[in-house]
Amino acid sequence: MTDIEIASQVEMLPITEIAKKIGLQADDIEQYGKYKAKLAWPLAYRPDKKHKLVLVTSINPTPAGEGKSTVLVGLGDAMNQIGRQTVIAMREPSMGPVFGIKGGATGGGYSQVLPMEDINLHFTGDMHALTAANNTLAALIDNYIMRDNSLGLDPRRIQWKRVEDVNDRALRNVVTGLGGVMQGVPRETGFDITAASELMAVLCLATDLVDLKRRVGRIVVGYTYDSEPVTVAQLGFTDAVTILLKDALKPNLVQTIAHTPTIIHGGPFANIAHGCNSVIATRAAMQLADYTVTEAGFGADLGAEKFLDIKVPVLGKTPDAVVIVATVRALEYNGGAKLADLDRENLLELKRGLANLNRHITNVQRYGLPVVVAINHFASDTDRELAVITENCQSLGVDVAVTDAWAQGGAGTLALAKKVVQLVEETKAEFTPLYDYQASPRAKVETIAKKYYGASEVEFSRKAEKQLEQFARLGWNDLPICIAKTQYSFTDDQTVLGAPTGFKFHIREFVPKLGAGFIVALAGNMMTMPGLPARPAAVGMTIDADEKITGLF
Amino acid sequence: MTDIEIASQVEMLPITEIAKKIGLQADDIEQYGKYKAKLAWPLAYRPDKKHKLVLVTSINPTPAGEGKSTVLVGLGDAMNQIGRQTVIAMREPSMGPVFGIKGGATGGGYSQVLPMEDINLHFTGDMHALTAANNTLAALIDNYIMRDNSLGLDPRRIQWKRVEDVNDRALRNVVTGLGGVMQGVPRETGFDITAASELMAVLCLATDLVDLKRRVGRIVVGYTYDSEPVTVAQLGFTDAVTILLKDALKPNLVQTIAHTPTIIHGGPFANIAHGCNSVIATRAAMQLADYTVTEAGFGADLGAEKFLDIKVPVLGKTPDAVVIVATVRALEYNGGAKLADLDRENLLELKRGLANLNRHITNVQRYGLPVVVAINHFASDTDRELAVITENCQSLGVDVAVTDAWAQGGAGTLALAKKVVQLVEETKAEFTPLYDYQASPRAKVETIAKKYYGASEVEFSRKAEKQLEQFARLGWNDLPICIAKTQYSFTDDQTVLGAPTGFKFHIREFVPKLGAGFIVALAGNMMTMPGLPARPAAVGMTIDADEKITGLF
């Protein structure tokens, strides 16, 4: 059965029942249909509560993904089964990839979040609100340079791009404002996907509405002819943009197939953005449960690094344990096996690929965090393959559990849940950040690239070098770095798999995001607007008169 | 007090209570928060029910608008007060104008629909769903011409434009697909506002999900190098687009300040689109109440003509009475008074401006429909001014009532309600369409321009002439015409007010919308993407820590 077929056979509980499980009454939520709600209650965060936080990350994936969300959902269900009151906190899917290649992002099989069609499509409108707020700001900026421009904003130096939650490569590079005097000021610009927008990061890092407004106001939209930054606050657009985000700031409550309360909120990608769900949602989960299990996107080189270096300082809480999801398939892929061969036993490639897992283990341990490896079981795995991974982890003194969350849900994730609980309850994590927050952007990039990725050298483009000078002049030195790079490799080249060392890491350009509070470093040729494949998933979808949908994964 | 201040002092009823008033139970609706819902029940329309339908339209407005929505809401409240069970059916506001010049579109004063902030911003996400569906289709089309293009779709002849619910003039004319082989196929295109999109019209004219899907499939997205039309169905994208619209197709239920059930659904502008709320919503209202009061956008030259010639054939029901809203201000403006002088008495201009009202009366009567004039009272009106209008109407044998819906709500609209009920219950409307549906597009345009607007001649541009030949060749002759023109004038020149005759009417271009089932005729220099004014409303908006908003009208 497909994911959507499994999902359609589940009888969901009314969302009011799910809310009750975590102590929320009817007035604490705003229903969106019968099975979705926004948390309406004031999210007064009490940092003194003894909540536990578990972060789920993974090794470098294959293009099909390694089922990290599936393991996360199964883990949440299993934790509740073994008597630990647990809430899952995860990101909202982006609609663009749903119609492209990736499919949905709500887990799979018997470890899914429901209602999966709604969550994978418009959900409660957060992504659309971000798109609208982003593009309203863009229109206000273009109107400003056409009408007045008393601040001298340079049309060539406007940094604020429009966005869409669509995979639309034709919008990567556009010329707008054509047609004459009454049609605006012509300029080169482009669209990003909403998940990569600064407002998405702002929403995910804001601690409340006032903080959101402050962050919106300090967004730098561009530079004057004298290269001075111009902010949203200077233009007077702060409140209008904030108004459009007031509901999107409220976390969404849904349920898993096993009725585990799940808070889904914020959806930045981890390759081209910071890859973590919102601070408000994670805090809400921690407030409402003894255990919060959450995820960060793609491999630990991307999402987890950003979780630990960008989100944790705002969140005010470090993970009590980290789960690294690995699959036989992805290890073999990292060890040189071809995609078409992953269904058969490839012991040689598997053993070679373990270097990728081990690099991620070492990296997470570098932060002082306890690690457990989850082997996400696929039907094609052999006992010998599983044994190779288990023995490798044991030789490193790292806990490991085989999970079967897809086929068995929480029941297939019990062993992992027990190991996680043991690790959390018996280990004391001593968190050490990867880099000094006071270091220069150059130093931070070099630390991440060398200590974390394995590079021997970082090459900054001429443009990036000039930007580093500019940041120093503007006093933007103390911001964390958010690296945008391929999810397939520790390098900036997606074909270099495994655990490479001694490579040169290339920074093409920086994008300062003062509202989000970090500086994006674009590595290699990473794009901030995905494209569609030759045969988009959209072509295979159907809907009938009774709203029954097929072709959503 | 401002509209939003008045609105914020009202205690709304839970939407479940409003639903009960019209016989809907909890399972018949899907709540969106406590005060908004979508109708979830299958909208089985029984055309045999003896429901009455009242259409509210207006004379040519001033740029500030004449309070048609305010009168509509007051009328709905008053109808219920005099014992006629009434539901209001109206359009959804577009967010673009809210941040531009127009403000909200939920009535005003004590005749408002609530919660006004929500309805004027994201509401239940219908506009955003339309934007997403439209732009997903655009991305699929651009991906198709880059990847394969086995149908030979000509990049220069792609008609499908992207949309945004933002007033963004800089997107009217753009070049997309720049940057090289991997970034798509470069081409000239543009963005429209979502309210003007074909999908908006498709949503508003579809009778159910199956009809929606059929209409989406027959949309012509462009032409081949051989000038043959290419449809969504041919490209295989019908279901994917339909999936994105399945929830948007369900009408939204809210309430007025006086708790009158109000169905708000679909929001095409009447100047650049067909200007009527959805067929599904109007049918739902008729199913649930004895009286449905609804509106069509701008003056009767635009919204009402399109309601009667485009919507009625699908709806299967003609209005039992038509209310034409007039104001002293707009009549004086039409009679030559300057905008700055409208606050004082201008009897001469008022008398001259009556020609505009009288043209609209004659036009509506031409359809065989009973007319009542509503004078929407402003504080600056004098008794002498009101008497001039009343006497004019009486001399024509047309009922007239002065309304004060803004300041007094339903109580200020009782006289109008009584006249409407009398007209409906004592007159038998005999509907005659304006034009023969089998006539050619050229003949239809000429009928509308000459018989309805007062033109002596229609000039088709060279491009429009070529398109007429093309339509004849393709067999697209039997579709109704949707004229896009300025709302300020019967002509295509917004400075020609009053009731001009003997003018030349200019058709610049046609836009065939096969999914919607009509052909748009662009008159004069009408734009399908509005711009922002020198000082956008956005600049004056504020929001505080408790989500209290100011600056929304």
Coordinates of N, CA and C in Angstrom, one line a residue, chain A residues 201-340:
Chain A
A201 N 12.8 32.1 8.0 CA 13.8 32.0 9.1 C 13.4 32.9 10.3
V202 N 12.9 34.0 10.0 CA 12.4 35.0 11.0 C 11.3 34.3 11.8
L203 N 10.3 33.7 11.1 CA 9.2 33.1 11.8 C 9.7 31.9 12.7
C204 N 10.7 31.2 12.2 CA 11.2 30.1 12.9 C 12.0 30.4 14.1
L205 N 12.6 31.6 14.1 CA 13.5 32.0 15.2 C 12.9 33.0 16.1
A206 N 11.7 33.6 15.8 CA 11.1 34.5 16.7 C 10.6 33.8 17.9
T207 N 10.7 34.5 19.1 CA 10.2 33.9 20.3 C 8.7 34.4 20.6
D208 N 8.3 35.4 20.1 CA 6.9 35.9 20.2 C 6.6 36.9 19.1
L209 N 5.4 37.5 19.2 CA 5.0 38.5 18.1 C 5.9 39.7 18.2
V210 N 6.2 40.2 19.4 CA 7.1 41.4 19.5 C 8.4 41.1 18.9
D211 N 9.0 39.9 19.2 CA 10.3 39.6 18.6 C 10.2 39.4 17.1
L212 N 9.1 38.9 16.6 CA 8.9 38.7 15.2 C 8.9 40.1 14.5
K213 N 8.2 41.1 15.1 CA 8.2 42.4 14.6 C 9.5 43.1 14.6
R214 N 10.3 42.9 15.7 CA 11.6 43.4 15.8 C 12.5 42.9 14.6
R215 N 12.4 41.5 14.5 CA 13.2 40.9 13.4 C 12.8 41.4 12.0
V216 N 11.5 41.5 11.8 CA 11.1 42.0 10.5 C 11.7 43.4 10.2
G217 N 11.6 44.2 11.2 CA 12.1 45.6 11.1 C 13.6 45.7 10.8
R218 N 14.4 44.8 11.2 CA 15.8 44.9 11.0 C 16.3 44.1 9.7
I219 N 15.4 43.6 9.0 CA 15.7 42.9 7.7 C 16.4 44.0 6.8
V220 N 17.5 43.7 6.2 CA 18.1 44.6 5.2 C 17.6 44.2 3.8
V221 N 16.9 45.1 3.2 CA 16.3 44.8 1.9 C 17.2 45.1 0.7
G222 N 18.2 46.0 1.0 CA 19.1 46.4 0.0 C 20.1 47.4 0.5
Y223 N 20.7 48.1 -0.5 CA 21.7 49.1 -0.1 C 21.5 50.3 -1.0
T224 N 22.0 51.5 -0.4 CA 21.9 52.7 -1.1 C 23.0 52.8 -2.2
Y225 N 22.9 53.8 -3.0 CA 24.0 54.1 -4.0 C 25.3 54.2 -3.3
D226 N 25.3 54.6 -2.0 CA 26.5 54.7 -1.2 C 26.8 53.4 -0.4
S227 N 26.1 52.3 -0.8 CA 26.3 51.0 -0.2 C 26.0 51.0 1.3
E228 N 25.1 51.8 1.8 CA 24.6 51.7 3.1 C 23.4 50.9 3.2
P229 N 23.3 50.0 4.2 CA 22.1 49.1 4.2 C 20.8 49.9 4.5
V230 N 19.7 49.4 3.9 CA 18.4 49.9 4.1 C 17.5 48.8 4.7
T231 N 16.9 49.1 5.9 CA 16.1 48.1 6.5 C 14.6 48.3 6.3
V232 N 13.8 47.3 6.6 CA 12.3 47.4 6.5 C 11.8 48.5 7.4
A233 N 12.4 48.6 8.6 CA 12.0 49.6 9.6 C 12.2 51.0 9.0
Q234 N 13.3 51.2 8.3 CA 13.5 52.6 7.7 C 12.5 52.9 6.7
L235 N 12.0 51.9 6.0 CA 11.0 52.1 4.9 C 9.6 52.2 5.5
G236 N 9.4 51.9 6.7 CA 8.1 52.0 7.4 C 7.1 50.9 7.1
F237 N 7.7 49.7 6.7 CA 6.8 48.6 6.3 C 6.7 47.5 7.3
T238 N 7.4 47.7 8.5 CA 7.5 46.6 9.5 C 6.1 46.1 9.9
D239 N 5.2 47.0 10.3 CA 3.9 46.5 10.8 C 3.1 45.8 9.8
A240 N 3.1 46.3 8.5 CA 2.3 45.7 7.5 C 2.7 44.2 7.3
V241 N 4.0 44.0 7.2 CA 4.6 42.7 7.0 C 4.2 41.8 8.2
T242 N 4.3 42.3 9.4 CA 4.1 41.6 10.7 C 2.6 41.2 10.7
I243 N 1.7 42.1 10.3 CA 0.3 41.8 10.3 C 0.0 40.5 9.5
L244 N 0.7 40.4 8.4 CA 0.4 39.3 7.5 C 1.0 38.0 8.1
L245 N 1.8 38.0 9.2 CA 2.4 36.8 9.7 C 1.8 36.5 11.1
K246 N 0.8 37.2 11.6 CA 0.4 37.0 13.0 C -0.2 35.6 13.2
D247 N -1.0 35.1 12.2 CA -1.5 33.8 12.4 C -0.5 32.7 12.1
A248 N 0.3 32.9 11.1 CA 1.3 32.0 10.8 C 2.3 31.7 11.9
L249 N 2.4 32.6 12.9 CA 3.3 32.5 14.0 C 2.8 31.5 15.0
K250 N 1.5 31.1 14.9 CA 1.0 30.2 15.9 C 1.2 28.7 15.4
P251 N 1.8 27.9 16.3 CA 2.1 26.5 15.9 C 0.8 25.7 15.6
N252 N 1.0 24.7 14.8 CA -0.1 23.8 14.3 C -0.1 22.5 15.1
L253 N -1.2 22.0 15.5 CA -1.4 20.7 16.2 C -2.1 19.7 15.3
V254 N -1.4 18.5 15.1 CA -2.1 17.4 14.4 C -1.7 16.1 15.2
Q255 N -1.9 15.0 14.6 CA -1.7 13.7 15.2 C -1.0 12.7 14.3
T256 N -0.3 11.7 14.9 CA 0.2 10.6 14.1 C -0.9 9.6 14.0
I257 N -0.6 8.5 13.2 CA -1.5 7.4 13.1 C -1.8 6.8 14.4
A258 N -0.9 6.9 15.4 CA -1.1 6.3 16.7 C -1.6 7.4 17.6
H259 N -2.0 8.6 17.1 CA -2.6 9.7 17.9 C -1.7 10.4 18.8
T260 N -0.4 10.3 18.5 CA 0.6 11.1 19.3 C 0.4 12.6 18.9
P261 N 0.3 13.5 19.8 CA 0.2 14.9 19.5 C 1.5 15.4 18.8
T262 N 1.3 16.0 17.7 CA 2.4 16.5 16.9 C 2.3 18.0 16.5
I263 N 3.3 18.7 16.8 CA 3.3 20.1 16.5 C 4.1 20.4 15.3
I264 N 3.5 20.9 14.3 CA 4.2 21.1 13.0 C 4.2 22.6 12.7
H265 N 5.4 23.1 12.6 CA 5.5 24.6 12.4 C 6.8 25.1 11.9
G266 N 6.7 25.8 10.8 CA 7.9 26.4 10.1 C 8.5 25.3 9.2
G267 N 9.0 25.7 8.1 CA 9.5 24.7 7.2 C 10.7 25.1 6.3
P268 N 11.8 25.7 6.9 CA 13.0 26.0 6.1 C 13.7 24.7 5.7
F269 N 14.1 24.7 4.4 CA 15.0 23.6 4.0 C 16.3 23.7 4.7
A270 N 17.0 22.5 4.8 CA 18.3 22.5 5.5 C 19.5 22.7 4.5
N271 N 19.2 22.5 3.2 CA 20.4 22.8 2.3 C 20.5 24.3 2.0
I272 N 19.3 24.9 1.7 CA 19.4 26.3 1.3 C 18.9 27.3 2.4
A273 N 18.6 26.7 3.6 CA 18.1 27.6 4.7 C 18.6 26.9 6.0
H274 N 18.0 27.3 7.2 CA 18.6 26.7 8.4 C 17.9 25.4 8.9
G275 N 16.8 25.0 8.2 CA 16.4 23.6 8.3 C 15.8 23.1 9.6
C276 N 15.3 24.0 10.5 CA 14.7 23.6 11.7 C 13.3 24.1 11.9
N277 N 12.5 23.4 12.6 CA 11.1 23.9 12.9 C 11.2 25.1 13.8
S278 N 10.1 25.7 14.1 CA 10.2 27.0 14.8 C 10.6 26.8 16.3
V279 N 11.2 27.9 16.8 CA 11.5 27.9 18.3 C 10.2 27.9 19.1
I280 N 9.2 28.7 18.6 CA 7.9 28.7 19.3 C 7.3 27.3 19.4
A281 N 7.4 26.6 18.3 CA 6.8 25.2 18.3 C 7.6 24.3 19.2
T282 N 8.9 24.3 19.2 CA 9.7 23.4 20.0 C 9.5 23.8 21.5
R283 N 9.4 25.1 21.8 CA 9.1 25.5 23.2 C 7.7 25.0 23.6
A284 N 6.8 25.1 22.7 CA 5.4 24.7 23.0 C 5.4 23.2 23.3
A285 N 6.1 22.4 22.5 CA 6.1 21.0 22.7 C 6.8 20.7 24.1
M286 N 7.9 21.4 24.4 CA 8.6 21.1 25.6 C 7.7 21.5 26.8
Q287 N 6.9 22.5 26.6 CA 6.0 23.0 27.7 C 4.9 21.9 28.0
L288 N 4.5 21.2 26.9 CA 3.3 20.4 27.0 C 3.6 18.9 27.3
A289 N 4.9 18.5 27.2 CA 5.3 17.1 27.3 C 6.5 17.0 28.1
D290 N 6.8 15.8 28.6 CA 8.1 15.5 29.3 C 9.2 15.3 28.2
Y291 N 8.9 14.7 27.1 CA 9.9 14.5 26.1 C 9.4 15.2 24.8
T292 N 10.3 15.9 24.1 CA 10.0 16.5 22.8 C 11.0 15.8 21.8
V293 N 10.5 15.2 20.8 CA 11.4 14.7 19.7 C 11.2 15.5 18.5
T294 N 12.3 16.0 18.0 CA 12.3 16.9 16.8 C 13.3 16.5 15.8
E295 N 13.3 17.2 14.7 CA 14.3 16.8 13.6 C 14.9 18.1 13.0
A296 N 15.9 17.9 12.3 CA 16.5 19.0 11.5 C 16.8 18.4 10.1
G297 N 16.7 19.2 9.1 CA 16.7 18.6 7.7 C 18.0 18.0 7.2
F298 N 17.9 17.1 6.3 CA 19.0 16.4 5.6 C 19.9 15.9 6.6
G299 N 21.2 15.7 6.2 CA 22.2 15.1 7.1 C 22.6 16.0 8.2
A300 N 23.4 15.4 9.1 CA 23.9 16.2 10.3 C 24.8 17.3 9.9
D301 N 25.4 17.2 8.7 CA 26.3 18.3 8.2 C 25.5 19.6 7.9
L302 N 24.1 19.4 7.7 CA 23.3 20.6 7.4 C 22.4 20.9 8.6
G303 N 21.3 20.2 8.7 CA 20.2 20.5 9.7 C 20.8 20.5 11.1
A304 N 21.5 19.5 11.5 CA 21.9 19.4 12.9 C 22.9 20.4 13.2
E305 N 23.8 20.7 12.3 CA 24.8 21.8 12.6 C 24.1 23.1 12.8
K306 N 23.1 23.4 12.0 CA 22.4 24.6 12.1 C 21.5 24.6 13.3
F307 N 20.9 23.5 13.6 CA 20.1 23.4 14.9 C 21.0 23.8 16.1
L308 N 22.2 23.2 16.1 CA 23.0 23.4 17.3 C 23.7 24.8 17.3
D309 N 24.0 25.3 16.1 CA 24.7 26.6 16.1 C 23.8 27.8 15.9
I310 N 22.7 27.6 15.3 CA 21.8 28.8 15.0 C 20.5 28.7 15.9
K311 N 19.9 27.6 16.0 CA 18.6 27.5 16.7 C 18.8 27.4 18.3
V312 N 19.8 26.6 18.7 CA 19.9 26.4 20.1 C 20.1 27.7 20.9
P313 N 21.0 28.6 20.4 CA 21.2 29.9 21.2 C 19.9 30.7 21.4
V314 N 18.9 30.6 20.5 CA 17.6 31.3 20.6 C 16.7 30.4 21.5
L315 N 16.7 29.1 21.2 CA 15.8 28.2 22.0 C 16.2 28.2 23.4
G316 N 17.4 28.3 23.8 CA 17.8 28.2 25.2 C 17.8 26.8 25.8
K317 N 18.0 25.8 24.9 CA 17.9 24.4 25.4 C 18.7 23.6 24.4
T318 N 19.6 22.8 24.9 CA 20.4 21.9 24.0 C 19.7 20.5 24.0
P319 N 19.9 19.7 23.0 CA 19.4 18.4 23.0 C 20.0 17.5 24.1
D320 N 19.1 16.6 24.6 CA 19.6 15.7 25.6 C 20.2 14.4 25.0
A321 N 19.8 14.2 23.7 CA 20.4 13.1 22.9 C 20.1 13.4 21.5
V322 N 21.0 12.8 20.6 CA 20.8 13.0 19.2 C 20.7 11.6 18.5
V323 N 19.7 11.4 17.7 CA 19.6 10.2 16.9 C 20.1 10.4 15.5
I324 N 21.0 9.6 15.1 CA 21.5 9.7 13.7 C 20.9 8.5 12.9
V325 N 20.0 8.9 11.9 CA 19.4 7.8 11.1 C 20.3 7.5 10.0
A326 N 20.5 6.2 9.8 CA 21.3 5.6 8.7 C 20.5 4.5 8.0
T327 N 20.7 4.3 6.7 CA 20.1 3.2 6.0 C 21.2 2.4 5.3
V328 N 21.0 1.2 5.2 CA 21.9 0.3 4.4 C 22.1 1.0 3.0
R329 N 21.0 1.4 2.4 CA 21.1 1.9 1.1 C 22.0 3.2 1.0
A330 N 21.8 4.1 1.9 CA 22.5 5.3 1.8 C 24.0 5.1 2.1
L331 N 24.3 4.2 3.0 CA 25.7 3.9 3.3 C 26.3 3.3 2.1
E332 N 25.6 2.4 1.4 CA 26.2 1.8 0.2 C 26.4 2.8 -0.9
Y333 N 25.4 3.7 -1.0 CA 25.5 4.8 -2.0 C 26.7 5.7 -1.6
N334 N 26.9 6.0 -0.3 CA 28.1 6.8 0.1 C 29.4 6.0 -0.1
G335 N 29.3 4.7 -0.2 CA 30.4 3.8 -0.4 C 30.7 3.5 -1.9
G336 N 29.9 4.1 -2.8 CA 30.2 4.0 -4.2 C 29.2 3.2 -5.0
A337 N 28.2 2.5 -4.3 CA 27.2 1.8 -5.1 C 26.3 2.7 -5.9
K338 N 25.9 2.1 -7.1 CA 25.0 2.9 -7.9 C 23.6 2.9 -7.4
L339 N 22.9 3.9 -7.7 CA 21.5 4.0 -7.2 C 20.7 2.8 -7.7
A340 N 20.9 2.4 -8.9 CA 20.1 1.2 -9.4 C 20.5 -0.1 -8.7

